[in-house]
PDB file of C-alpha atoms in Angstrom:
ATOM      1  CA  MET A   1      -2.211  20.478 -13.494  1.00 62.00           C
ATOM      2  CA  ARG A   2      -4.650  17.999 -14.984  1.00 74.00           C
ATOM      3  CA  ASN A   3      -5.781  14.996 -12.999  1.00 86.00           C
ATOM      4  CA  ARG A   4      -4.240  11.862 -14.517  1.00 94.00           C
ATOM      5  CA  GLY A   5      -6.349   9.549 -12.358  1.00 97.00           C
ATOM      6  CA  ARG A   6      -6.517   8.052  -8.886  1.00 98.00           C
ATOM      7  CA  ILE A   7      -3.802   5.706  -7.583  1.00 98.00           C
ATOM      8  CA  LEU A   8      -4.125   3.652  -4.417  1.00 98.00           C
ATOM      9  CA  VAL A   9      -0.780   3.250  -2.666  1.00 98.00           C
ATOM     10  CA  ALA A  10      -0.553   0.555   0.025  1.00 96.00           C
ATOM     11  CA  HIS A  11       2.721   1.107   1.837  1.00 94.00           C
ATOM     12  CA  ASP A  12       4.200   1.838   5.247  1.00 92.00           C
ATOM     13  CA  LEU A  13       4.429   5.276   6.808  1.00 95.00           C
ATOM     14  CA  SER A  14       7.611   5.989   8.740  1.00 94.00           C
ATOM     15  CA  CYS A  15       7.803   8.711  11.382  1.00 93.00           C
ATOM     16  CA  ARG A  16      11.548   9.120  10.861  1.00 95.00           C
ATOM     17  CA  GLY A  17      13.422   8.713   7.594  1.00 93.00           C
ATOM     18  CA  ASN A  18      12.576   9.354   3.972  1.00 90.00           C
ATOM     19  CA  ALA A  19      10.851   6.435   2.284  1.00 88.00           C
ATOM     20  CA  SER A  20       7.573   4.786   1.400  1.00 89.00           C
ATOM     21  CA  LEU A  21       4.398   6.887   1.644  1.00 94.00           C
ATOM     22  CA  GLY A  22       6.473   9.900   2.683  1.00 93.00           C
ATOM     23  CA  ILE A  23       8.104   9.863  -0.770  1.00 94.00           C
ATOM     24  CA  VAL A  24       5.417   8.277  -2.950  1.00 95.00           C
ATOM     25  CA  ILE A  25       2.608  10.725  -2.107  1.00 96.00           C
ATOM     26  CA  PRO A  26       4.401  13.945  -3.147  1.00 96.00           C
ATOM     27  CA  VAL A  27       6.010  12.362  -6.223  1.00 96.00           C
ATOM     28  CA  LEU A  28       2.759  10.957  -7.623  1.00 96.00           C
ATOM     29  CA  THR A  29       0.834  14.100  -6.655  1.00 96.00           C
ATOM     30  CA  SER A  30       3.330  16.323  -8.475  1.00 95.00           C
ATOM     31  CA  ALA A  31       2.938  14.025 -11.509  1.00 95.00           C
ATOM     32  CA  GLY A  32      -0.779  14.877 -11.541  1.00 96.00           C
ATOM     33  CA  TYR A  33      -2.308  11.849  -9.801  1.00 97.00           C
ATOM     34  CA  GLU A  34      -4.783  11.803  -6.943  1.00 97.00           C
ATOM     35  CA  VAL A  35      -3.115   9.582  -4.346  1.00 98.00           C
ATOM     36  CA  VAL A  36      -5.225   7.461  -2.014  1.00 98.00           C
ATOM     37  CA  ALA A  37      -2.840   6.390   0.742  1.00 98.00           C
ATOM     38  CA  LEU A  38      -3.517   3.069   2.451  1.00 98.00           C
ATOM     39  CA  PRO A  39      -0.915   2.819   5.232  1.00 97.00           C
ATOM     40  CA  THR A  40      -0.067  -0.831   5.866  1.00 95.00           C
ATOM     41  CA  VAL A  41       1.850  -0.147   9.061  1.00 93.00           C
ATOM     42  CA  LEU A  42       3.093   2.854  11.011  1.00 94.00           C
ATOM     43  CA  LEU A  43       6.806   2.586  11.758  1.00 93.00           C
ATOM     44  CA  SER A  44       8.938   4.583  14.159  1.00 95.00           C
ATOM     45  CA  SER A  45      11.636   4.842  11.491  1.00 93.00           C
ATOM     46  CA  THR A  46      12.854   3.451   8.218  1.00 88.00           C
ATOM     47  CA  THR A  47      14.805   0.204   8.387  1.00 81.00           C
ATOM     48  CA  ASP A  48      18.108   1.881   7.486  1.00 84.00           C
ATOM     49  CA  ILE A  49      17.820   3.669  10.844  1.00 92.00           C
ATOM     50  CA  ASP A  50      16.501   0.648  12.798  1.00 89.00           C
ATOM     51  CA  SER A  51      16.312  -2.848  11.276  1.00 79.00           C
ATOM     52  CA  CYS A  52      13.164  -3.692  13.266  1.00 81.00           C
ATOM     53  CA  PRO A  53      11.413  -0.439  14.212  1.00 86.00           C
ATOM     54  CA  ALA A  54       8.458  -0.057  16.555  1.00 91.00           C
ATOM     55  CA  SER A  55       5.310  -0.652  14.567  1.00 89.00           C
ATOM     56  CA  LEU A  56       1.564  -0.236  14.708  1.00 94.00           C
ATOM     57  CA  SER A  57      -0.478  -2.532  12.471  1.00 91.00           C
ATOM     58  CA  THR A  58      -3.290  -1.077  10.383  1.00 97.00           C
ATOM     59  CA  THR A  59      -4.685  -4.437   9.235  1.00 96.00           C
ATOM     60  CA  ASN A  60      -8.091  -4.097  10.929  1.00 97.00           C
ATOM     61  CA  TRP A  61      -8.412  -0.515   9.752  1.00 97.00           C
ATOM     62  CA  MET A  62      -7.516  -1.551   6.169  1.00 97.00           C
ATOM     63  CA  HIS A  63     -10.598  -3.810   6.085  1.00 97.00           C
ATOM     64  CA  GLN A  64     -12.774  -0.861   7.121  1.00 97.00           C
ATOM     65  CA  ALA A  65     -11.195   1.582   4.661  1.00 98.00           C
ATOM     66  CA  ILE A  66     -11.529  -0.823   1.729  1.00 98.00           C
ATOM     67  CA  ASP A  67     -15.156  -1.538   2.660  1.00 97.00           C
ATOM     68  CA  LYS A  68     -15.749   2.235   2.413  1.00 98.00           C
ATOM     69  CA  PHE A  69     -14.039   2.375  -1.002  1.00 97.00           C
ATOM     70  CA  LYS A  70     -16.236  -0.494  -2.192  1.00 97.00           C
ATOM     71  CA  SER A  71     -19.455   1.096  -0.925  1.00 97.00           C
ATOM     72  CA  GLN A  72     -18.496   4.306  -2.750  1.00 97.00           C
ATOM     73  CA  ASP A  73     -17.460   2.476  -5.956  1.00 95.00           C
ATOM     74  CA  VAL A  74     -14.045   4.148  -5.897  1.00 97.00           C
ATOM     75  CA  LYS A  75     -12.097   3.299  -9.053  1.00 97.00           C
ATOM     76  CA  PHE A  76      -8.330   3.482  -9.434  1.00 98.00           C
ATOM     77  CA  VAL A  77      -6.187   3.767 -12.558  1.00 98.00           C
ATOM     78  CA  ALA A  78      -3.480   1.937 -10.625  1.00 98.00           C
ATOM     79  CA  ILE A  79      -2.751   0.131  -7.379  1.00 98.00           C
ATOM     80  CA  TYR A  80       0.789   0.130  -6.028  1.00 96.00           C
ATOM     81  CA  THR A  81       1.765  -2.065  -3.088  1.00 92.00           C
ATOM     82  CA  GLY A  82       4.960  -1.851  -1.082  1.00 89.00           C
ATOM     83  CA  TRP A  83       5.916  -2.798   2.479  1.00 85.00           C
ATOM     84  CA  LEU A  84       3.235  -4.875   4.187  1.00 84.00           C
ATOM     85  CA  GLY A  85       2.676  -5.052   7.923  1.00 83.00           C
ATOM     86  CA  ASP A  86       1.641  -8.723   8.167  1.00 83.00           C
ATOM     87  CA  ALA A  87       0.689 -11.753   6.089  1.00 82.00           C
ATOM     88  CA  GLU A  88      -3.065 -11.061   6.329  1.00 91.00           C
ATOM     89  CA  GLN A  89      -2.518  -7.891   4.320  1.00 91.00           C
ATOM     90  CA  VAL A  90      -1.472 -10.001   1.316  1.00 88.00           C
ATOM     91  CA  ASP A  91      -4.988 -11.462   1.196  1.00 92.00           C
ATOM     92  CA  ILE A  92      -6.589  -8.043   1.780  1.00 96.00           C
ATOM     93  CA  LEU A  93      -4.709  -6.558  -1.165  1.00 95.00           C
ATOM     94  CA  VAL A  94      -5.346  -9.543  -3.449  1.00 94.00           C
ATOM     95  CA  ASP A  95      -9.067  -9.103  -2.749  1.00 97.00           C
ATOM     96  CA  LEU A  96      -8.811  -5.356  -3.417  1.00 97.00           C
ATOM     97  CA  CYS A  97      -7.036  -5.950  -6.737  1.00 97.00           C
ATOM     98  CA  GLN A  98      -9.565  -8.580  -7.826  1.00 97.00           C
ATOM     99  CA  TRP A  99     -12.452  -6.227  -6.991  1.00 97.00           C
ATOM    100  CA  GLN A 100     -10.825  -3.392  -8.937  1.00 97.00           C
ATOM    101  CA  LYS A 101     -10.227  -5.661 -11.957  1.00 97.00           C
ATOM    102  CA  LYS A 102     -13.969  -6.457 -11.968  1.00 97.00           C
ATOM    103  CA  ILE A 103     -15.091  -2.819 -11.933  1.00 95.00           C
ATOM    104  CA  ASN A 104     -12.166  -1.462 -13.973  1.00 95.00           C
ATOM    105  CA  PRO A 105     -10.443  -4.083 -16.163  1.00 96.00           C
ATOM    106  CA  LYS A 106      -7.823  -1.493 -17.239  1.00 97.00           C
ATOM    107  CA  VAL A 107      -6.480  -0.921 -13.708  1.00 98.00           C
ATOM    108  CA  LYS A 108      -2.692  -1.338 -13.542  1.00 98.00           C
ATOM    109  CA  ILE A 109      -1.262  -3.219 -10.561  1.00 97.00           C
ATOM    110  CA  PHE A 110       2.311  -2.696  -9.405  1.00 95.00           C
ATOM    111  CA  VAL A 111       3.762  -4.911  -6.675  1.00 88.00           C
ATOM    112  CA  ASP A 112       7.001  -3.850  -5.016  1.00 81.00           C
ATOM    113  CA  PRO A 113       7.743  -6.577  -2.460  1.00 70.00           C
ATOM    114  CA  VAL A 114       9.742  -4.438  -0.030  1.00 66.00           C
ATOM    115  CA  MET A 115      11.173  -7.164   2.180  1.00 62.00           C
ATOM    116  CA  GLY A 116      14.909  -6.639   2.523  1.00 64.00           C
ATOM    117  CA  ASP A 117      18.187  -5.270   1.247  1.00 65.00           C
ATOM    118  CA  GLY A 118      21.425  -6.845   0.101  1.00 73.00           C
ATOM    119  CA  GLY A 119      19.897 -10.306  -0.319  1.00 72.00           C
ATOM    120  CA  GLU A 120      18.728 -10.403   3.316  1.00 69.00           C
ATOM    121  CA  LEU A 121      15.160 -10.214   4.630  1.00 64.00           C
ATOM    122  CA  TYR A 122      14.339  -7.519   7.126  1.00 62.00           C
ATOM    123  CA  PRO A 123      13.711  -9.344  10.444  1.00 59.00           C
ATOM    124  CA  CYS A 124      10.130  -8.066  10.510  1.00 59.00           C
ATOM    125  CA  GLN A 125       9.344  -9.472   7.028  1.00 60.00           C
ATOM    126  CA  ALA A 126      10.138 -13.171   7.539  1.00 59.00           C
ATOM    127  CA  GLU A 127       6.494 -14.126   8.283  1.00 59.00           C
ATOM    128  CA  ILE A 128       5.213 -12.361   5.172  1.00 57.00           C
ATOM    129  CA  ALA A 129       7.815 -14.052   2.973  1.00 57.00           C
ATOM    130  CA  LYS A 130       6.385 -17.454   3.994  1.00 62.00           C
ATOM    131  CA  HIS A 131       2.895 -16.418   2.846  1.00 53.00           C
TER     132      HIS A 131
END
């Protein structure tokens, strides 16, 4: 299969349940894209199993990973953001998108603000919604 380009996906990774990076990586890979996963948070489960699962923030690590991408001049055809672990990650991803737009003006940016279901915020997303 031909390589259709590199997509950065910033999303959560759940240990239990089928969602987020666990779904996005194989779907985009089978469509011919190189997927660069940027986990925003590790969760014990998806929120349909537990509305506020145990979590491990990757915010500090995200800074380091993006610094590596910048030093290597990694270009993406697209950036897709989903569930974020905390409000600081909004700023991290805005900076990432601005940097990519400078080095690749054709980059496509897709924002999926995964914050709730049925008109209700997930309890863990209230802080991010204020940002």
